[in-house]
Short mmCIF file of C-alpha atoms in Angstrom, two decimals:
data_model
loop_
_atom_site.label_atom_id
_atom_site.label_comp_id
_atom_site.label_asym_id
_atom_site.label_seq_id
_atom_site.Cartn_x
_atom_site.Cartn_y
_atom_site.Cartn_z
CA UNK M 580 -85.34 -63.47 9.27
CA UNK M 581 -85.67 -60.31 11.22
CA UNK M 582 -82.77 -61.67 13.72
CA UNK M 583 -80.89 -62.26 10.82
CA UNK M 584 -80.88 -58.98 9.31
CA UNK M 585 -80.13 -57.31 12.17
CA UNK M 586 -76.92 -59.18 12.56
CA UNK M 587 -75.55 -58.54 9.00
CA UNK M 588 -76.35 -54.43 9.97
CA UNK M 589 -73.89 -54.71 12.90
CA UNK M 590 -70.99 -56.62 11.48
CA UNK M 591 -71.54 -54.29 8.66
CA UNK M 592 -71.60 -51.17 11.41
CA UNK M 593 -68.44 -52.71 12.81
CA UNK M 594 -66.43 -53.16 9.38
CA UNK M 595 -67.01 -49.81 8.65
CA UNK M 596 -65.92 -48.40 12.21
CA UNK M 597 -62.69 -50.58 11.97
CA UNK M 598 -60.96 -47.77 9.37
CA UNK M 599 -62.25 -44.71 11.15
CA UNK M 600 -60.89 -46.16 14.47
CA UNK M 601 -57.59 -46.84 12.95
CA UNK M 602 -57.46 -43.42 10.73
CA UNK M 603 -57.36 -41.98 14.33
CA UNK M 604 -55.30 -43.90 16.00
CA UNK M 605 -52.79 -42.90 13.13
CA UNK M 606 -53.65 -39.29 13.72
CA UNK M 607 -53.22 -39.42 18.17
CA UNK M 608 -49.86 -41.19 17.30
CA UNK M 609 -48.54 -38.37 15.10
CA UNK M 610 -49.84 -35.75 17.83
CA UNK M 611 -47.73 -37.55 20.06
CA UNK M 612 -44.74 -37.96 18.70
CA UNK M 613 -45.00 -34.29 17.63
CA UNK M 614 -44.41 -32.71 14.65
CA UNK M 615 -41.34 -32.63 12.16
CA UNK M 616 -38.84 -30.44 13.09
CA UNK M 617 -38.42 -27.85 9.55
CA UNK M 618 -35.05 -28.54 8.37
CA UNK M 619 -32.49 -25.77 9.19
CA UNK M 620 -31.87 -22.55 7.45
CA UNK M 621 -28.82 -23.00 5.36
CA UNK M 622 -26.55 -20.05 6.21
CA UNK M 623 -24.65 -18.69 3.59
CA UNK M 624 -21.31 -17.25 3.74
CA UNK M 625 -20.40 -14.65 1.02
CA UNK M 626 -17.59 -15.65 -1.22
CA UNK M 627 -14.73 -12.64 -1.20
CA UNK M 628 -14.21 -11.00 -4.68
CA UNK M 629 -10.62 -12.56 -6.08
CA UNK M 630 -7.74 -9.73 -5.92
CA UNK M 631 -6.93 -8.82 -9.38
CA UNK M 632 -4.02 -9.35 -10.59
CA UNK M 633 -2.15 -6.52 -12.71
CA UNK M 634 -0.21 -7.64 -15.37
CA UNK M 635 1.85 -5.58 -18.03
CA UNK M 636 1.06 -6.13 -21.24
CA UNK M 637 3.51 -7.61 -23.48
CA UNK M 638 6.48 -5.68 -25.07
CA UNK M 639 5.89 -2.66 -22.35
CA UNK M 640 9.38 -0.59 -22.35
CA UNK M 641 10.28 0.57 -19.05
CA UNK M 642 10.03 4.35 -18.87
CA UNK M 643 13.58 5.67 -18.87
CA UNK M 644 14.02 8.35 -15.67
CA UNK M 645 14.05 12.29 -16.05
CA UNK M 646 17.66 13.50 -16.58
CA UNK M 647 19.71 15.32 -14.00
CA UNK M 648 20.00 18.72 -14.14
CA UNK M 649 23.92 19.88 -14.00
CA UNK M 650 24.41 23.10 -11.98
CA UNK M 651 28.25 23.15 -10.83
CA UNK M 652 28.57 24.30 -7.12
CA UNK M 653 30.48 23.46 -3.56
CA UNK M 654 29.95 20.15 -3.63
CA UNK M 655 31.53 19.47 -7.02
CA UNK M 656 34.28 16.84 -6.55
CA UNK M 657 37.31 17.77 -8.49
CA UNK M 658 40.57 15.99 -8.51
CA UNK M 659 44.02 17.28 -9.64
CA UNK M 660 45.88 18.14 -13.34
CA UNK M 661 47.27 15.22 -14.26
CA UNK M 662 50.33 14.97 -16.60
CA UNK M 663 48.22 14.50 -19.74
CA UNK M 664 46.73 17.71 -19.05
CA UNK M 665 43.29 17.00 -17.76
CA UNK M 666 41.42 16.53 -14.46
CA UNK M 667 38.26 15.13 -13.24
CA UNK M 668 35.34 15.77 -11.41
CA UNK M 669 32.17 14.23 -10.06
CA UNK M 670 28.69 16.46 -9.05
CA UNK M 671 26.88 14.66 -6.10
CA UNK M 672 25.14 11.90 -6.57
CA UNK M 673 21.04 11.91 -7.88
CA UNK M 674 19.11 9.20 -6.56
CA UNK M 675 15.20 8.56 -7.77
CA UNK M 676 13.14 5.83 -8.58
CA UNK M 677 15.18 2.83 -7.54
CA UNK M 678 18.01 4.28 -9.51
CA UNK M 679 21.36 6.49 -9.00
CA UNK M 680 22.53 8.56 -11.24
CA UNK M 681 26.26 11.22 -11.31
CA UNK M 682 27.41 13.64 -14.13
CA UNK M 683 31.16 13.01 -14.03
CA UNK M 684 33.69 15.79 -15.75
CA UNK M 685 36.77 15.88 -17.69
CA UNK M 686 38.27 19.50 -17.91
CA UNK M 687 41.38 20.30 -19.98
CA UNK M 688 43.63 21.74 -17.51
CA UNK M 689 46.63 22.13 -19.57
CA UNK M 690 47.34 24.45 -22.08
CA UNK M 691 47.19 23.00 -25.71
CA UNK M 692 43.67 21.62 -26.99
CA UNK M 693 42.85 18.25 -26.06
CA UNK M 694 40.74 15.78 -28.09
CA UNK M 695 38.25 12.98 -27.02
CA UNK M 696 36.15 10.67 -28.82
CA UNK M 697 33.85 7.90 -27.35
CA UNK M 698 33.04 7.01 -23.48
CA UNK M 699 35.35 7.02 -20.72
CA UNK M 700 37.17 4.01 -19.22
CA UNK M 701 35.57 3.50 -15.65
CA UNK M 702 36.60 1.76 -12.50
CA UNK M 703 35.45 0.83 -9.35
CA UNK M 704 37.30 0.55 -6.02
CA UNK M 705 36.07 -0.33 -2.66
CA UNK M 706 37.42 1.32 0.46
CA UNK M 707 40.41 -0.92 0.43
CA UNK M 708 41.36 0.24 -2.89
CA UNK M 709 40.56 -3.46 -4.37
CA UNK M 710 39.33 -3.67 -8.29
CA UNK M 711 35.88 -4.28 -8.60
CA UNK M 712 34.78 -5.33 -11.99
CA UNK M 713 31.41 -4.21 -12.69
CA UNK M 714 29.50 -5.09 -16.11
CA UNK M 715 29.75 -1.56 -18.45
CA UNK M 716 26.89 -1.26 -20.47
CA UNK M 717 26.08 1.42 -23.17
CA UNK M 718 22.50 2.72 -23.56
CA UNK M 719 20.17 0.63 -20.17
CA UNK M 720 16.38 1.54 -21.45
CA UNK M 721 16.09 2.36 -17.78
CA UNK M 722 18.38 4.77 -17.34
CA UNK M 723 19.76 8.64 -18.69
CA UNK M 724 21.81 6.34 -20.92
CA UNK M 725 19.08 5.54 -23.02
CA UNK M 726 19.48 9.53 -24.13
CA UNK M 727 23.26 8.74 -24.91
CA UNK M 728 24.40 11.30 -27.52
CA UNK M 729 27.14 8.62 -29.16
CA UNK M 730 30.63 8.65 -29.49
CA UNK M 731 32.23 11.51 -31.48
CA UNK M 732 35.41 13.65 -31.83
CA UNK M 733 35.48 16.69 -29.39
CA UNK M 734 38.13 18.85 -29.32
CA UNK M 735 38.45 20.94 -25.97
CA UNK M 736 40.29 24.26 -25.82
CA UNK M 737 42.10 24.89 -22.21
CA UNK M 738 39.90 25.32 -19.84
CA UNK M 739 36.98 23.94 -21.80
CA UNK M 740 35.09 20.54 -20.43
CA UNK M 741 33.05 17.23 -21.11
CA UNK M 742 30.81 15.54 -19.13
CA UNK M 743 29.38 11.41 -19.06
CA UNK M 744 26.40 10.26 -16.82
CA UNK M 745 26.77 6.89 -15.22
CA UNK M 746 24.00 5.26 -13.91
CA UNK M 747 23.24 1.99 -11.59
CA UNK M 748 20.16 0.65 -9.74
CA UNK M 749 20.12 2.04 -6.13
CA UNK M 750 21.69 -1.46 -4.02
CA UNK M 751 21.86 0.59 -0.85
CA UNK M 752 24.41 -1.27 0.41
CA UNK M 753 26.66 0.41 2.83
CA UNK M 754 30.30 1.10 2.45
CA UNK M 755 33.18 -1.05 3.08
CA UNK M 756 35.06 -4.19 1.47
CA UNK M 757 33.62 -5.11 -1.71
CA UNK M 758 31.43 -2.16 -2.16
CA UNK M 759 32.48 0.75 -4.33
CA UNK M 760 33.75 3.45 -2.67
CA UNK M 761 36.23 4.74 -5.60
CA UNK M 762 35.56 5.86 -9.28
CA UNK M 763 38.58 5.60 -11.42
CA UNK M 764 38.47 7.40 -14.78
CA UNK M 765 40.01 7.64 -18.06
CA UNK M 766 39.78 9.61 -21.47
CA UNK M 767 39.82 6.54 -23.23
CA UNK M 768 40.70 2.83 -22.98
CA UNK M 769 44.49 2.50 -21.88
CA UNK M 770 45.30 6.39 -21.12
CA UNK M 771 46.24 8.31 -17.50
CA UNK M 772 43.49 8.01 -15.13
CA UNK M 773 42.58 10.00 -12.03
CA UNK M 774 41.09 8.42 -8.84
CA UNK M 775 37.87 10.01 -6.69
CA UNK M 776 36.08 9.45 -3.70
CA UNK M 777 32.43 8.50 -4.54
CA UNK M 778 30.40 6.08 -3.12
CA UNK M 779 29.30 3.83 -5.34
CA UNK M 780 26.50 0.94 -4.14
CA UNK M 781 27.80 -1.89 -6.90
CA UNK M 782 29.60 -4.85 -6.29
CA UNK M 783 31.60 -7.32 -8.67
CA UNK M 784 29.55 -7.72 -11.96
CA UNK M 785 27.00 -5.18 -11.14
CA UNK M 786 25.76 -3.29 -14.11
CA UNK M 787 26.90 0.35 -14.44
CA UNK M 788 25.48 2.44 -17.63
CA UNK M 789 27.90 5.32 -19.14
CA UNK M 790 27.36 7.71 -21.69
CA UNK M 791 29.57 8.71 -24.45
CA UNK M 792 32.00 12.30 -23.32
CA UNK M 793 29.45 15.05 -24.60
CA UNK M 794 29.64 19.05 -24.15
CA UNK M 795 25.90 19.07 -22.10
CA UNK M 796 23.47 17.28 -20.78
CA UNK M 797 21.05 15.22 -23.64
CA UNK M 798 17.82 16.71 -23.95
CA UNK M 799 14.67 14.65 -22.24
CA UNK M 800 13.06 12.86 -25.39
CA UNK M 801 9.74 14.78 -25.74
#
């Protein structure tokens, strides 16, 4: 009985070594296989802040440009008295933002009173003397002509003179065929014009803004 007994106790000792054995032959393997490597550090990139984007709002006017001032000097152009009793003139040319701007003149030369009512007739000429046909307009939101005073009747004494602005958008083009290099002027539709030199950056169906004959300059809108 005593043999007996003492053979259950070590089957039983070596059933319950068998897990402890194995629990560390689990551990040894880990320990050599070495640890898991940590998974890597995720590197983040910083997303760049979207540009804005400027929009105008809707129905914004453009801002018409500041006037030019008129003071008469050397470098007025002035042609000669025609038949009909009147001459023309051109002051140099204002350019500023993007646009171009001249006061042309009509003086009554003669010696009876002359009378004008409305805008002039205008044409453009390259160097070649060829027609251009540029697109008149009356009253460009961007321009002096947006200060237009209106036709009306003026009646000019001898000696006495009126004055349009004409305006265009600054092309920069340089002279030669095709380009304006002429201004041809007239009281009115269908009377005696007079011919200048004035360079003139349109071409065929550009758009040039004139302003009714007037006795000054129209006052900046306040």
């Amino acid at each position: 009985m005593r043999g007996r007994r003492r053979s259950a106790t070590l089957v039983a000792g070596a059933l319950l070594l068998v897990p402890v054995t194995g629990c560390a032959d689990i551990r040894g393997e880990i320990a050599a296989n070495g640890t898991a490597e940590p998974a890597p550090t995720p590197t983040l990139t910083p997303t760049p802040a979207p540009t804005p984007v400027v929009t105008s709002a809707p129905g914004d006017v453009p801002t018409p440009r500041p006037a030019p001032t008129r003071t008469p000097g050397p470098d007025v152009t002035r042609g000669p008295c025609l038949a009909s009793g009147v001459s023309f003139g051109h002051d140099p040319v204002d350019a500023a933002m993007g646009r171009r701007a001249v006061v042309i003149t009509m003086t009554n030369c003669g010696e009876r009173p002359y009378t004008v009512d409305g805008y002039p007739e205008i044409g453009v000429q390259d160097t070649d003397h060829n027609s251009l046909h540029p697109t008149l307009t009356h009253g460009d939101a961007y321009t002096d002509a947006a200060r237009d005073q209106g036709p009306r009747k003026i009646t000019l004494a001898p000696g006495n003179t009126v004055l349009s602005v004409l305006n265009w958008r600054a092309w920069n083009r340089p002279e030669g065929p095709g380009v304006g290099s002429y201004l041809v002027i007239a009281p009115a539709r269908g009377q005696e014009r007079g011919t200048l030199p004035l360079w003139i950056d349109i071409m065929e169906k550009d758009n040039l803004d004139v302003t009714a004959w007037a006795t000054s300059m129209a006052h900046s809108p306040s």
